[in-house]
Tab-separated table of C-alpha atoms in Angstrom:
chain	number	residue	atom	x	y	z
B	1	UNK	CA	-73.163	-84.530	56.133
B	2	UNK	CA	-69.537	-85.250	56.975
B	3	UNK	CA	-69.692	-88.566	55.108
B	4	UNK	CA	-71.090	-86.692	52.104
B	5	UNK	CA	-68.095	-84.349	52.114
B	6	UNK	CA	-65.663	-87.288	52.338
B	7	UNK	CA	-67.405	-89.171	49.547
B	8	UNK	CA	-67.500	-86.207	47.155
B	9	UNK	CA	-63.940	-85.218	47.992
B	10	UNK	CA	-62.366	-88.633	47.514
B	11	UNK	CA	-64.583	-90.599	45.127
B	12	UNK	CA	-66.002	-88.166	42.573
B	13	UNK	CA	-63.356	-86.613	40.353
B	14	UNK	CA	-66.075	-84.918	38.291
B	15	UNK	CA	-67.233	-82.862	41.293
B	16	UNK	CA	-65.197	-79.667	41.674
B	17	UNK	CA	-66.901	-78.208	44.756
B	18	UNK	CA	-69.742	-78.834	47.192
B	19	UNK	CA	-72.564	-76.795	48.685
B	20	UNK	CA	-73.575	-77.814	52.204
B	21	UNK	CA	-76.784	-76.406	53.667
B	22	UNK	CA	-77.375	-77.016	57.354
B	23	UNK	CA	-79.147	-75.320	60.197
B	24	UNK	CA	-80.760	-75.536	63.573
B	25	UNK	CA	-84.333	-76.534	64.287
B	26	UNK	CA	-83.847	-74.955	67.695
B	27	UNK	CA	-83.858	-78.324	69.454
B	28	UNK	CA	-80.362	-78.101	70.860
B	29	UNK	CA	-76.908	-76.600	70.458
B	30	UNK	CA	-74.895	-77.346	67.351
B	31	UNK	CA	-71.429	-76.790	68.873
B	32	UNK	CA	-70.214	-80.283	67.975
B	33	UNK	CA	-71.442	-80.002	64.386
B	34	UNK	CA	-69.640	-76.706	63.834
B	35	UNK	CA	-66.414	-78.117	65.276
B	36	UNK	CA	-66.656	-81.317	63.190
B	37	UNK	CA	-67.418	-79.254	60.088
B	38	UNK	CA	-64.389	-77.050	60.769
B	39	UNK	CA	-62.117	-80.113	60.986
B	40	UNK	CA	-63.590	-81.637	57.828
B	41	UNK	CA	-63.217	-78.411	55.821
B	42	UNK	CA	-59.596	-78.154	56.938
B	43	UNK	CA	-58.790	-81.582	55.428
B	44	UNK	CA	-60.974	-81.412	52.314
B	45	UNK	CA	-59.175	-80.962	48.977
B	46	UNK	CA	-62.171	-79.380	47.224
B	47	UNK	CA	-63.943	-76.113	48.023
B	48	UNK	CA	-67.034	-76.376	50.218
B	49	UNK	CA	-69.595	-73.572	50.250
B	50	UNK	CA	-71.465	-73.581	53.557
B	51	UNK	CA	-74.974	-72.230	54.007
B	52	UNK	CA	-76.402	-71.908	57.505
B	53	UNK	CA	-79.471	-69.683	57.562
B	54	UNK	CA	-79.924	-70.121	61.364
B	55	UNK	CA	-78.449	-66.702	62.074
B	56	UNK	CA	-80.287	-66.024	65.326
B	57	UNK	CA	-80.254	-69.462	66.952
B	58	UNK	CA	-76.616	-70.177	66.037
B	59	UNK	CA	-75.078	-66.691	66.147
B	60	UNK	CA	-72.344	-67.645	68.643
B	61	UNK	CA	-71.334	-70.766	66.740
B	62	UNK	CA	-71.383	-68.890	63.430
B	63	UNK	CA	-69.098	-66.200	64.854
B	64	UNK	CA	-66.582	-68.840	65.993
B	65	UNK	CA	-66.844	-70.627	62.628
B	66	UNK	CA	-66.173	-67.396	60.716
B	67	UNK	CA	-63.291	-66.496	63.061
B	68	UNK	CA	-61.585	-69.736	61.992
B	69	UNK	CA	-61.448	-68.399	58.422
B	70	UNK	CA	-64.549	-70.060	57.001
B	71	UNK	CA	-67.266	-68.410	54.956
B	72	UNK	CA	-70.983	-68.845	55.520
B	73	UNK	CA	-73.817	-67.817	53.249
B	74	UNK	CA	-77.241	-67.172	54.739
B	75	UNK	CA	-79.503	-67.795	51.755
B	76	UNK	CA	-79.674	-70.965	49.650
B	77	UNK	CA	-81.229	-69.353	46.580
B	78	UNK	CA	-78.701	-66.529	46.456
B	79	UNK	CA	-75.836	-69.007	46.863
B	80	UNK	CA	-77.046	-71.132	43.940
B	81	UNK	CA	-77.584	-68.052	41.765
B	82	UNK	CA	-74.017	-66.907	42.480
B	83	UNK	CA	-72.537	-70.331	41.703
B	84	UNK	CA	-74.484	-70.542	38.425
B	85	UNK	CA	-73.300	-67.082	37.360
B	86	UNK	CA	-69.671	-67.825	38.203
B	87	UNK	CA	-69.840	-71.160	36.369
B	88	UNK	CA	-71.449	-69.376	33.421
B	89	UNK	CA	-68.738	-66.725	33.382
B	90	UNK	CA	-66.045	-69.390	33.353
B	91	UNK	CA	-67.754	-71.308	30.535
B	92	UNK	CA	-68.587	-68.193	28.499
B	93	UNK	CA	-72.332	-68.446	29.190
B	94	UNK	CA	-74.403	-65.924	31.134
B	95	UNK	CA	-75.878	-68.664	33.287
B	96	UNK	CA	-79.350	-67.202	32.666
B	97	UNK	CA	-80.611	-70.446	31.081
B	98	UNK	CA	-80.131	-72.151	34.456
B	99	UNK	CA	-81.780	-69.379	36.451
B	100	UNK	CA	-85.075	-69.284	34.583
């Protein structure tokens, strides 16, 4: 995931922002991932929208992540719908054609 952020940030001028969806399968703590993600987001030039639906298994890590000034969305579908509507508003479209 961190390589993906680097690649999109530095090599793709046509990409304006990224959506990263990640979560816990409950197999172990994700402390290191949250810390690495925090560092990467601090250096990234482009906006990164993070989605971590693992609210119960990662509640402590999510609280620390949010306390560092980051935003986390809990639902992938809602996040994509919001992005499509914002992009549509900017372009003058309703975005409905993308939502079906």
